[in-house]
Structures are given as structure tokens and as C-alpha cells.
Tab-separated table of C-alpha atoms and ligand atoms in Angstrom:
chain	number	residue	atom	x	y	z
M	7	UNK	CA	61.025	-58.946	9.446
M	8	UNK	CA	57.433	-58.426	8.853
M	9	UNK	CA	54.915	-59.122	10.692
M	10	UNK	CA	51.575	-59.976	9.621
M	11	UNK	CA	48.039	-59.697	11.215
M	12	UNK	CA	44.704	-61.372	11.542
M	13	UNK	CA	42.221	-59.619	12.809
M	14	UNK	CA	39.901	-61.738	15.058
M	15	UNK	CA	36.629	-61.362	13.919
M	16	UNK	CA	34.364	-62.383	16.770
M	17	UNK	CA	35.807	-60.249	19.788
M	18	UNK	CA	35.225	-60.842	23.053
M	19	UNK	CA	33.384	-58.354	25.599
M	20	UNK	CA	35.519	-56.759	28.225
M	21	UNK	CA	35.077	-57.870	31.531
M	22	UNK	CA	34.471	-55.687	34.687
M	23	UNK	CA	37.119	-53.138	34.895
M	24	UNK	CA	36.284	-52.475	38.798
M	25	UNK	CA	36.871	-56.819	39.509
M	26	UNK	CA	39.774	-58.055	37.176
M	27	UNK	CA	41.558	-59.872	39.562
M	28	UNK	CA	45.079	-61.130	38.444
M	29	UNK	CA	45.909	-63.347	35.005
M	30	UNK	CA	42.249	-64.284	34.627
M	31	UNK	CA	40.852	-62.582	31.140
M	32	UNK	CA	42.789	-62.663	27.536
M	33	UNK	CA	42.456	-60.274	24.970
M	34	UNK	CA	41.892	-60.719	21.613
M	35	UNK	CA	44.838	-61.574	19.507
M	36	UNK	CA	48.540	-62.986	20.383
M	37	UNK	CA	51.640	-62.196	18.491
M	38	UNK	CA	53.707	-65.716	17.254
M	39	UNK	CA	57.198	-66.290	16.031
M	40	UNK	CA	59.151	-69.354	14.901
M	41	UNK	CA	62.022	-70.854	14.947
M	42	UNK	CA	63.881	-73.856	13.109
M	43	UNK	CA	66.984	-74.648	12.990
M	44	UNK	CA	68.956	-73.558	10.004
M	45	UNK	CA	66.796	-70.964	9.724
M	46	UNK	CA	66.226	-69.420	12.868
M	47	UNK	CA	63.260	-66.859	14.183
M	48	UNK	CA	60.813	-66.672	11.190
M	49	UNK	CA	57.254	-65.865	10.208
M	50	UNK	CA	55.972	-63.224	12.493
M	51	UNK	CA	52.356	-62.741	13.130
M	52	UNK	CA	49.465	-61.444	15.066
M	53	UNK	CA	46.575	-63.681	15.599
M	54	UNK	CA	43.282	-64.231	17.052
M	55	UNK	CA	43.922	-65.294	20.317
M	56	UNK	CA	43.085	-69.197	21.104
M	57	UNK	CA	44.773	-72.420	21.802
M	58	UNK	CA	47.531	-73.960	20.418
M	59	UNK	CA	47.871	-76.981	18.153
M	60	UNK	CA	50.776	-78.962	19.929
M	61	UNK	CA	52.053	-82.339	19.752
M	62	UNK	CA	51.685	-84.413	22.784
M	63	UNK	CA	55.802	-85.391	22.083
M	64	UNK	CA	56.152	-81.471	22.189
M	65	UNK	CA	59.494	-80.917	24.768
M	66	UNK	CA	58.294	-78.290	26.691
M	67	UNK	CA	55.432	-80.730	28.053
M	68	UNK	CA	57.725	-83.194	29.347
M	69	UNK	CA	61.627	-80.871	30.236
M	70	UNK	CA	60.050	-77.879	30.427
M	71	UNK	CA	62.536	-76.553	28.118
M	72	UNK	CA	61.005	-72.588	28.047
M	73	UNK	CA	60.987	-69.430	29.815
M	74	UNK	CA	58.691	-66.371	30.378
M	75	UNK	CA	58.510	-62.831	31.060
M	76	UNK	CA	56.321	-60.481	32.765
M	77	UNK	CA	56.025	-56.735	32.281
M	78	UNK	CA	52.897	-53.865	32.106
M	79	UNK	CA	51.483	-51.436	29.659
M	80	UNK	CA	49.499	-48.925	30.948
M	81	UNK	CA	46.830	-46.077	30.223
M	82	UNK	CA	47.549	-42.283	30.954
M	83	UNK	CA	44.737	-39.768	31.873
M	84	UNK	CA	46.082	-38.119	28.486
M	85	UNK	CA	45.512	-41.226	27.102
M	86	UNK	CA	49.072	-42.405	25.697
M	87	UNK	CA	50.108	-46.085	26.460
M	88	UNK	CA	53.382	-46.509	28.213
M	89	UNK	CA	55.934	-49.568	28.995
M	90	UNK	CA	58.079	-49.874	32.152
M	91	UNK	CA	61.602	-50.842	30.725
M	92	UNK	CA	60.402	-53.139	28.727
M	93	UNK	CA	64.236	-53.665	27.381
M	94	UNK	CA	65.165	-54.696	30.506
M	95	UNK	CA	62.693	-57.690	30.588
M	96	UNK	CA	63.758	-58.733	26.585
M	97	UNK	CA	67.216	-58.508	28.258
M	98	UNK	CA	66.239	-60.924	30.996
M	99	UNK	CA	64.497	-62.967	28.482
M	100	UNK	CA	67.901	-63.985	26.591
M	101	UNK	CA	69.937	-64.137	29.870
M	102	UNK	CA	66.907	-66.825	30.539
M	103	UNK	CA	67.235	-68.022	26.901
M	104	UNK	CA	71.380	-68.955	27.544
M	105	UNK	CA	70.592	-70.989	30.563
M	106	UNK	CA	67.803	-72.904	28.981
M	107	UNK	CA	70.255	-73.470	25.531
M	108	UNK	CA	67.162	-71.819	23.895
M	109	UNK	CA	68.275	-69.631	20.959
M	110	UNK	CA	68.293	-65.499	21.683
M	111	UNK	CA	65.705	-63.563	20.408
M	112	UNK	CA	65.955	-60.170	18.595
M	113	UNK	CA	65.595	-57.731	21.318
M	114	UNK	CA	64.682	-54.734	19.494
M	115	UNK	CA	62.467	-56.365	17.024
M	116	UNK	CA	60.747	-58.364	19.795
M	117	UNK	CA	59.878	-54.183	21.505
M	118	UNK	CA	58.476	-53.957	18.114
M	119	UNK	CA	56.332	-56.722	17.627
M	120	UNK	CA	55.121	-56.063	21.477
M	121	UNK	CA	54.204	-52.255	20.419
M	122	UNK	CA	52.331	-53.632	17.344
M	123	UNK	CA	50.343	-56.314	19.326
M	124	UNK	CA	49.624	-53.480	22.100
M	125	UNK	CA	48.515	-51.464	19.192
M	126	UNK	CA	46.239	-54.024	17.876
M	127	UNK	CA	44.222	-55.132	21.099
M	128	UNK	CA	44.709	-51.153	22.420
M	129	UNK	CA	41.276	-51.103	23.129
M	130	UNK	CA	41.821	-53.481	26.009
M	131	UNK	CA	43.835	-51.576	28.618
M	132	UNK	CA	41.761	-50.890	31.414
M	133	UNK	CA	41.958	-47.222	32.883
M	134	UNK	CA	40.199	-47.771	36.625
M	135	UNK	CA	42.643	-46.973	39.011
M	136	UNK	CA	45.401	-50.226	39.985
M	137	UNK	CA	44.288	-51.678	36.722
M	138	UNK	CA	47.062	-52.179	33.763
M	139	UNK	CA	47.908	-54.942	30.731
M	140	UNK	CA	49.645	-56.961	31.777
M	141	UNK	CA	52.205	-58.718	29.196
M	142	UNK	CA	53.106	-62.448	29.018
M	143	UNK	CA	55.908	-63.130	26.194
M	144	UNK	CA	57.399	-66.842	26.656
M	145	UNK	CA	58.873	-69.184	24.559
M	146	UNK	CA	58.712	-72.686	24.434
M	147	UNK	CA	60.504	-75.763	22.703
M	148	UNK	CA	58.121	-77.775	20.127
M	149	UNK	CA	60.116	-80.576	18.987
M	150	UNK	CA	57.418	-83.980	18.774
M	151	UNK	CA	60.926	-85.630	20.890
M	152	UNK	CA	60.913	-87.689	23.797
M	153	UNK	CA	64.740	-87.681	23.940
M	154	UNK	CA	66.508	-84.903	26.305
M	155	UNK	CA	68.243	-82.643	24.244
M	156	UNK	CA	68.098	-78.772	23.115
M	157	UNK	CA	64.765	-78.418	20.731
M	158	UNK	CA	64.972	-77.147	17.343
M	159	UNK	CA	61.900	-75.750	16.986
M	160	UNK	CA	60.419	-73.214	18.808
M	161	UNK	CA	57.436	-70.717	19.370
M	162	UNK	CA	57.478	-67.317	20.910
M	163	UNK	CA	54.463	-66.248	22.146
M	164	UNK	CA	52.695	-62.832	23.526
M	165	UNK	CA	49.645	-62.686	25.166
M	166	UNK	CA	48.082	-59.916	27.018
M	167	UNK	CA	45.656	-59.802	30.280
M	168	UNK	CA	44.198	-56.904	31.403
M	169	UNK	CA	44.772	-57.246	35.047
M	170	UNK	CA	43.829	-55.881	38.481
M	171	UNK	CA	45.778	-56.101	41.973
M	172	UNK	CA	47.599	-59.065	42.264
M	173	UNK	CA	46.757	-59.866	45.672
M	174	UNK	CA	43.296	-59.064	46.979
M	175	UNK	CA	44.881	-56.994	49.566
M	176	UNK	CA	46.382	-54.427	47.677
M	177	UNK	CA	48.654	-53.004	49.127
M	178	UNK	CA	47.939	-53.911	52.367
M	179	UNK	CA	50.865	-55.977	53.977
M	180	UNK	CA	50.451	-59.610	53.101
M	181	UNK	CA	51.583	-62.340	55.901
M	182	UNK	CA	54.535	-64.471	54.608
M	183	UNK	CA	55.747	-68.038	55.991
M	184	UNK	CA	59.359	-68.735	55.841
M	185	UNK	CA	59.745	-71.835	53.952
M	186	UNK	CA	62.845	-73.835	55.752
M	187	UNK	CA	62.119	-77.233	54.223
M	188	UNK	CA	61.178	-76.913	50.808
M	189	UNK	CA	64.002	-75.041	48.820
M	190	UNK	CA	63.462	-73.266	45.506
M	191	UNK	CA	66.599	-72.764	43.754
M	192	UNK	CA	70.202	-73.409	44.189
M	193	UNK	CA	73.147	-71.643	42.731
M	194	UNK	CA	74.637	-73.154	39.718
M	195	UNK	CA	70.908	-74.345	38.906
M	196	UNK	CA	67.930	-71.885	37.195
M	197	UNK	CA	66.609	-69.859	40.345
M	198	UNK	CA	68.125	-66.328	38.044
M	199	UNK	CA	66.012	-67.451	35.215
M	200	UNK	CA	62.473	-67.126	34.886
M	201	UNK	CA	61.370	-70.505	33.415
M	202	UNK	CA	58.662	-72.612	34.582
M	203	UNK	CA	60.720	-75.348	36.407
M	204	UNK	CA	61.188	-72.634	39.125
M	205	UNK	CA	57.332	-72.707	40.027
M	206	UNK	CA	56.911	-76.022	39.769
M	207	UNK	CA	59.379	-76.383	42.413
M	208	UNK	CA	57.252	-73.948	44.432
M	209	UNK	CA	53.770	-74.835	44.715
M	210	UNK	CA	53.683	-77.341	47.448
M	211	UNK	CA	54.949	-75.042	49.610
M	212	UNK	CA	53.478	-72.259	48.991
M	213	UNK	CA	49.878	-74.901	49.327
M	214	UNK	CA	51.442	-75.351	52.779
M	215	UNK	CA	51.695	-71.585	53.691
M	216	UNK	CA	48.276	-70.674	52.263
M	217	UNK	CA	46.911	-73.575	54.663
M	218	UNK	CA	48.392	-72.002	57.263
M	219	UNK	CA	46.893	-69.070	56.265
M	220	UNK	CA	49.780	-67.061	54.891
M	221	UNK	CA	49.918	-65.312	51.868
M	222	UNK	CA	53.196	-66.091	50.052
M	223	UNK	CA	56.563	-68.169	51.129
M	224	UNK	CA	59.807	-66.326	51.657
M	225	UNK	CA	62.669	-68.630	50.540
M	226	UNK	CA	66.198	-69.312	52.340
M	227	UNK	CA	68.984	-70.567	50.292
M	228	UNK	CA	69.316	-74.214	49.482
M	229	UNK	CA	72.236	-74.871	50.650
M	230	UNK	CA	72.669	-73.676	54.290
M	231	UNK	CA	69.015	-72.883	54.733
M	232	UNK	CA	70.120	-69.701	56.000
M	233	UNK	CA	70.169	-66.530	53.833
M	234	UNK	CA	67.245	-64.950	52.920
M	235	UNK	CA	66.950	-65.299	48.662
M	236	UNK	CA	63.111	-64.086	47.569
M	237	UNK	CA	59.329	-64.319	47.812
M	238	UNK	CA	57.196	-66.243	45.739
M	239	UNK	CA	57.099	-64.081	42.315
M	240	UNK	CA	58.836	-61.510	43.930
M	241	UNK	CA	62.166	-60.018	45.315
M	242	UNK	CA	62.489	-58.483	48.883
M	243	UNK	CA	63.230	-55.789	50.816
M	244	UNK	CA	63.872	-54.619	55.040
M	245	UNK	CA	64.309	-51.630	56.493
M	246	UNK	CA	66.827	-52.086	59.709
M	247	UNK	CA	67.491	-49.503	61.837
M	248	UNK	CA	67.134	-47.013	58.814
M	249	UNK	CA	69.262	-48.830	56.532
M	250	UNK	CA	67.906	-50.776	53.502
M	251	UNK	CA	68.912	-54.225	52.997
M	252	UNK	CA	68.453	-56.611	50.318
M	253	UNK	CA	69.753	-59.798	49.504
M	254	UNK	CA	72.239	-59.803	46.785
M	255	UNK	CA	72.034	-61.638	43.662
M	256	UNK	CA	74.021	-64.704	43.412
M	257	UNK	CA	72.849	-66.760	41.268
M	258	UNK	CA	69.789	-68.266	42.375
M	259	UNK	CA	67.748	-65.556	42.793
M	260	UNK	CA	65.665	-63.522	40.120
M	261	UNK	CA	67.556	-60.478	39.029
M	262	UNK	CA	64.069	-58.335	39.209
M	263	UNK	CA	63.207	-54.990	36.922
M	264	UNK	CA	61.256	-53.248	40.180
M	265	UNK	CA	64.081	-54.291	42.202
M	266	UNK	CA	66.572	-52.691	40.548
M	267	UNK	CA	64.120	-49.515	40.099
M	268	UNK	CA	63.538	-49.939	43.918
M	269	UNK	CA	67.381	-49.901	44.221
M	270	UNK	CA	67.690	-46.720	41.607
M	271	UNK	CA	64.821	-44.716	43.649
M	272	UNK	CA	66.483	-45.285	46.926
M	273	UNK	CA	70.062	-44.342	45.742
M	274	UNK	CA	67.862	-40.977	43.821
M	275	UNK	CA	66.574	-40.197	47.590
M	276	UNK	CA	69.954	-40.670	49.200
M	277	UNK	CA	68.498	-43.351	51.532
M	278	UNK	CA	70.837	-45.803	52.060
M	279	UNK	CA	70.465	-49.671	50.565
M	280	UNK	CA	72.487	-52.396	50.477
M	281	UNK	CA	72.765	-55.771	48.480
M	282	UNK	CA	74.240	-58.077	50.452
M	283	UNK	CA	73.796	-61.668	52.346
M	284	UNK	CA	70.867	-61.375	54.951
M	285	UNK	CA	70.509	-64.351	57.288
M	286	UNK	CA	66.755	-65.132	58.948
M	287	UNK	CA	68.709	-64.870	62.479
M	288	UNK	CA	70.244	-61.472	61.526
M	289	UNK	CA	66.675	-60.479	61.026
M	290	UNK	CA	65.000	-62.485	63.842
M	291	UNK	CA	67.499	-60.270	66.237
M	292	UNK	CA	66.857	-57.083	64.474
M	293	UNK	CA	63.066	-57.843	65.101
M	294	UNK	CA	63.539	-58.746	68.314
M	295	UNK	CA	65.604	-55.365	69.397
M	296	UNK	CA	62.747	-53.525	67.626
M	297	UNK	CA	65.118	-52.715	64.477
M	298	UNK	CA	62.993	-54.264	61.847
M	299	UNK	CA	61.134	-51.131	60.582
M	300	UNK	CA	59.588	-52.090	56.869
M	301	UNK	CA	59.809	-55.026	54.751
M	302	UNK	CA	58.140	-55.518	51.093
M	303	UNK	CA	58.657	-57.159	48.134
M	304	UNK	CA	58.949	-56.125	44.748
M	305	UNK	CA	57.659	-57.560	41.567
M	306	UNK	CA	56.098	-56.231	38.135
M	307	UNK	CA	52.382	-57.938	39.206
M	308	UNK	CA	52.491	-56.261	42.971
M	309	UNK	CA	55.044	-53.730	42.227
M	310	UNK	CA	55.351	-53.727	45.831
M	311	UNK	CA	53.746	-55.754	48.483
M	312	UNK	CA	54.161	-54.616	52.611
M	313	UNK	CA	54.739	-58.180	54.818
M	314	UNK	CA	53.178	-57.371	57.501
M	315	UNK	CA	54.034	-60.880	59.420
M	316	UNK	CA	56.408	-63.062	58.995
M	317	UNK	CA	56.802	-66.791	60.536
M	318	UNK	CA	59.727	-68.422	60.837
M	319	UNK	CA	59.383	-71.365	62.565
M	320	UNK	CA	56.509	-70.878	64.692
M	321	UNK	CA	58.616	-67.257	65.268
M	322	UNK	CA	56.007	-64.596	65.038
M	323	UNK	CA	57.383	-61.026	63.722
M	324	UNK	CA	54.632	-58.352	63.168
M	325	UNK	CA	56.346	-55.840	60.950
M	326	UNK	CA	55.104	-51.830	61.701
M	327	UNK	CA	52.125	-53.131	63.379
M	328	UNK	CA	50.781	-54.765	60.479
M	329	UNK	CA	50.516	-51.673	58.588
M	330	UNK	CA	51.882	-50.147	55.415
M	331	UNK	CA	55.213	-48.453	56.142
M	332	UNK	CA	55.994	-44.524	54.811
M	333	UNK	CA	59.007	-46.083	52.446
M	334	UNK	CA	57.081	-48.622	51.047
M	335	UNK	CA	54.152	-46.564	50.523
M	336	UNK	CA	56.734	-43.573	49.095
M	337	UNK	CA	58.335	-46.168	46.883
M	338	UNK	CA	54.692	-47.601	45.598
M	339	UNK	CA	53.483	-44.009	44.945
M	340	UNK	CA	56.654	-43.569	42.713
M	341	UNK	CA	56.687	-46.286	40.886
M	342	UNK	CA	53.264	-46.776	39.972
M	343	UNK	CA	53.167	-42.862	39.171
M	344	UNK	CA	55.996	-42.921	36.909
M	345	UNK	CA	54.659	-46.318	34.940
M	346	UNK	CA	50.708	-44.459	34.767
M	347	UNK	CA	52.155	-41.082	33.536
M	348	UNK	CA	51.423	-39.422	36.758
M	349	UNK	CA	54.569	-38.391	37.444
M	350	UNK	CA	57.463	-36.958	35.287
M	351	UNK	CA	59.840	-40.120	34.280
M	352	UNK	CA	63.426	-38.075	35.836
M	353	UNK	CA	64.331	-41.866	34.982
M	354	UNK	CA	63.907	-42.587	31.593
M	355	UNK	CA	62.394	-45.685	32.486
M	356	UNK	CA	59.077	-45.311	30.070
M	357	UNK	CA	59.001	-46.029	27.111
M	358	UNK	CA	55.789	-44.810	24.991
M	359	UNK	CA	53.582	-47.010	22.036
M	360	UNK	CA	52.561	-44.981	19.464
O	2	LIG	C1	59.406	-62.209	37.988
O	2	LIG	C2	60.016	-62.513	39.316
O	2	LIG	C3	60.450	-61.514	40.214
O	2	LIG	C4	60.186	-60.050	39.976
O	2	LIG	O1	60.775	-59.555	38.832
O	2	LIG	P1	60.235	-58.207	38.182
O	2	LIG	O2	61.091	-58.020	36.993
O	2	LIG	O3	60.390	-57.126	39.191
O	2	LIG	O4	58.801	-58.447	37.841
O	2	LIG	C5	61.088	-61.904	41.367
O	2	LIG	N1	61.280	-63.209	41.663
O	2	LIG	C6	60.866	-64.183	40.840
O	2	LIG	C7	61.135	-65.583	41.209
O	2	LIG	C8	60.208	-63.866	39.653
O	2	LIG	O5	59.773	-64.849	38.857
């Protein structure tokens, strides 16, 4: 399939490297594919970027019949642009597709079309320090229908940000509130896919732990309100008396790409991690005997994020004295120097556009 391009001709300036902040500027064009029915994904293109022309019947406004991904590019000091296994999110994305009934995409001509785009609004990678592109590819169902059924139409979109830290603390451990009203997912339902339905669920309460002056909520299951599942946007992580623990995936949590690199480091290091159930008690006690070393999340916008407190029902656990713990911080370094092209890639995991 070809893909064509339009070159914008009025292009915006680039904002402020040094105060980017998170999801906030857009570059210049956005790659588009269809699909119909009978004739399935079809005219590719890059475009200026701008709004869409939608119906107001369109299904995604009213089912929310779509999903998303999330993934970086970034600048070397040589100056090449590299992906983080960028397969693994296009892999996601039709594991996401299935549960939604939404028809697959072509994986390898979806890398393509991102490379092309990348190419196209190259100029737009930032190079300050913590700074990267990120990449938002989502699809969503157009069908002018008020009825609830599959669509048959459908537009896949990618748009590009250049982005900064995604918390203003940086790295610095973030205070989390463990959520044991509100539930996010439960199995059998769409907490392993990333479609918007998920967040919608979450906003109130993570309104609630921001106005109690937390950071992000950390989720239980929704059934027994008992096992730890995930944080916010991302997955999560404890060191316990030198073991690493995190929960295992079972269906309603997010099967994450830095969690399973987290995973594939650890294993690499010979430090020992396991997935497996974690209850909030198990990890109340281990606090309370002073066994609760480290705990961070992992996600492609943080790539990791130290808690430094968490809450759990008025329960007040200060994790390494509020600071950033050496694993974490070993496990940041890595990652982050691997994806920038500061350190050799032993993994494989990048994946160059040129
Ligand atoms: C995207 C996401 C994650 C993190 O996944 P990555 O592939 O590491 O970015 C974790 N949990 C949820 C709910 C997410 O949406």
C-alpha cells in the first residue's frame, strides 16, 4: 500500500524544548488510514495535522468503540532516531483490536507508515535531556449509527507530541492513594486493553486522590478488592526483602512494554522477580516489618516513576524515606539509555528510522 503525503504548508513554531510538559504540543502532520467493510484498510496518507470532520452519529462518540497506543521516538547525540519495540505496541494494538471486534491492522505496514510520518515531522524531536516524541496511533469506529453494534468504518490515526517528563517530579517518587472504592477493571471485561473506556472509568478517582493531594491511584482488583492490579497509566513494581514482586497479568490488567523490559532487565541482572498475586495486606505487613524496600511503576510516558508514599486507608507507608531507590534508579538509567542511544541495545529492543 502506498502512502501518500501532504505537506503542511504553514508550520507551526516549536515550543520551548526546556518546558514541554506532557501531551500538550502537536506536530505538524498525522498519518490516516481507512477502513470499510468489504474492502478493508485503504487509502493511506500523511496530512497536515488538524481536526477531524466527524459525524455527531459517529460510534466512537457514544460506545467508545476504539483503542490507542503509546510508544517514543527519540534523538541520539549521533543524531539517528530510534523506537523502543515499537512491534510490541502494534502487537498490543490488535490484541486491543480483538476485544473491541475492531478489525486487525497490518502490523508491519503500520511500523512503516509510523517511520514515514517520523520521517516527515523529523524536525520535531526534541534533543534536551528527558525530552522524546512521543507517539499516539489509535483507531476509532466512524459509522453515523446510533445502534450498538461493531462499526464498519473506521480511521486509524497517528499523531505525534514532542513531550517532556510526564509528571513534574521527574523522577522523584510520586505519592499514590490506594483506590478501595472505585474499581477500574474486572477480568473478563477490557482492563488488558488499552481503549478509552478504561480511563473513563478512572478519572473520578483519580480527582479524589489529587484532592487529597496524591499523585496517581493504585488499583485493587474488582472483585475482592484485594490484590494489587496497576497505577493509573502505569504497571507496578516492590521490592520485598530483596525480592521483586509484581502482580501478574490476569486479565484485567495492562500487559505493559516497560514492564516486560523491567521484567527482561531484572532476569539480565540475576535479581530475582516474580509475577504473581500481591495483596495490599501482604504489603501493609511487609511495610510494617520494614521489608518494603522500593516500589515504582512502569509505563512508556514515566518509564519509571518511584512511590514514595502510599495510603491505604488512612494507612501511611513512606517507601525508602521518600527517596529514589538504587533499583529503580539502575532500572531508569537503563532503560532510558538504551531507548536515547546511550547505551549499547544487548537487547535488541531498538529499532532505528532511517
Ligand atoms: C499504557 C498503560 C500501561 C503501560 O504500558 P507501557 O506499554 O509500558 O507504556 C500500564 N497500564 C495502563 C492501564 C496503561 O494504559
Amino acid at each position: 500500500m502506498n502512502i501518500s503525503i501532504t505537506k503542511n504548508t504553514s508550520p507551526k513554531a516549536k515550543p520551548d524544548q526546556t518546558n514541554l510538559g506532557f501531551g500538550k504540543y502537536f506536530t505538524d502532520h498525522m498519518f490516516v488510514l481507512d477502513y470499510t467493510a468489504g474492502k478493508g484498510w485503504h487509502d493511506a496518507r500523511i496530512v497536515p495535522y488538524g481536526p477531524l470532520s466527524l459525524d455527531p452519529s459517529a460510534m466512537i462518540l457514544h460506545y467508545g468503540q476504539g483503542i490507542f497506543e503509546g510508544m517514543k521516538a527519540y534523538r541520539t547525540d549521533d543524531g539517528r532516531v530510534l523506537l523502543f519495540r515499537p512491534q510490541k505496541n502494534l502487537e498490543r494494538a490488535n490484541i486491543s483490536n480483538a476485544r473491541l471486534d475492531i478489525p486487525a491492522i497490518d502490523e508491519e505496514f503500520a511500523l512503516e507508515a509510523l517511520k514515514e510520518l517520523i520521517k516527515v515531522d523529523a524536525d520535531w524531536i526534541p534533543t534536551e535531556p528527558g525530552t522524546s516524541l512521543y507517539i499516539r496511533p489509535f483507531i476509532i469506529a466512524t459509522d453515523p449509527y446510533l445502534g450498538v453494534k461493531p462499526s464498519s468504518t473506521y480511521k486509524f490515526i497517528i499523531i505525534l507530541s514532542p513531550v517532556g517528563a510526564y509528571y513534574p517530579e521527574g523522577l522523584n517518587p510520586v505519592k499514590i492513594y490506594v483506590e478501595d472504592d472505585y474499581v477500574r477493571a474486572v477480568r473478563g471485561g477490557i482492563g488488558y486493553a488499552k481503549t478509552p473506556g478504561n480511563y473513563a472509568a478512572s478519572i473520578r478517582a483519580q480527582t479524589k486522590a489529587h484532592e487529597l493531594n496524591y499523585t496517581q491511584v493504585l488499583w485493587l482488583d474488582g472483585v475482592e478488592r484485594k490484590y494489587i492490579e496497576e497505577v493509573g497509566t502505569m504497571n507496578v513494581f516492590f521490592v520485598i526483602d530483596g525480592e521483586v514482586v509484581t502482580p501478574e497479568l490476569n486479565g484485567s490488567i495492562l500487559a505493559g512494554v516497560t514492564r516486560d523490559s523491567t521484567i527482561n532487565l531484572l532476569k539480565s541482572w540475576g535479581v530475582k522477580i516474580t509475577e504473581r498475586k500481591l495483596s495490599i495486606e501482604e504489603l501493609y505487613e511487609a511495610h510494617k516489618a520494614g521489608k518494603l524496600d522500593e516500589a515504582f511503576g512502569t509505563g512508556t510516558a514515566a518509564v519509571i516513576s518511584p512511590m514514595g508514599e502510599l495510603n491505604w486507608k488512612g494507612n501511611i507507608m513512606p517507601i525508602n524515606n521518600g527517596e529514589t531507590g538504587p533499583l529503580s534508579a539502575r532500572i531508569y538509567d537503563t532503560i532510558t539509555g538504551i531507548q536515547s542511544g546511550r547505551i549499547e541495545d544487548t537487547m535488541g529492543w531498538t529499532v532505528e528510522v532511517k
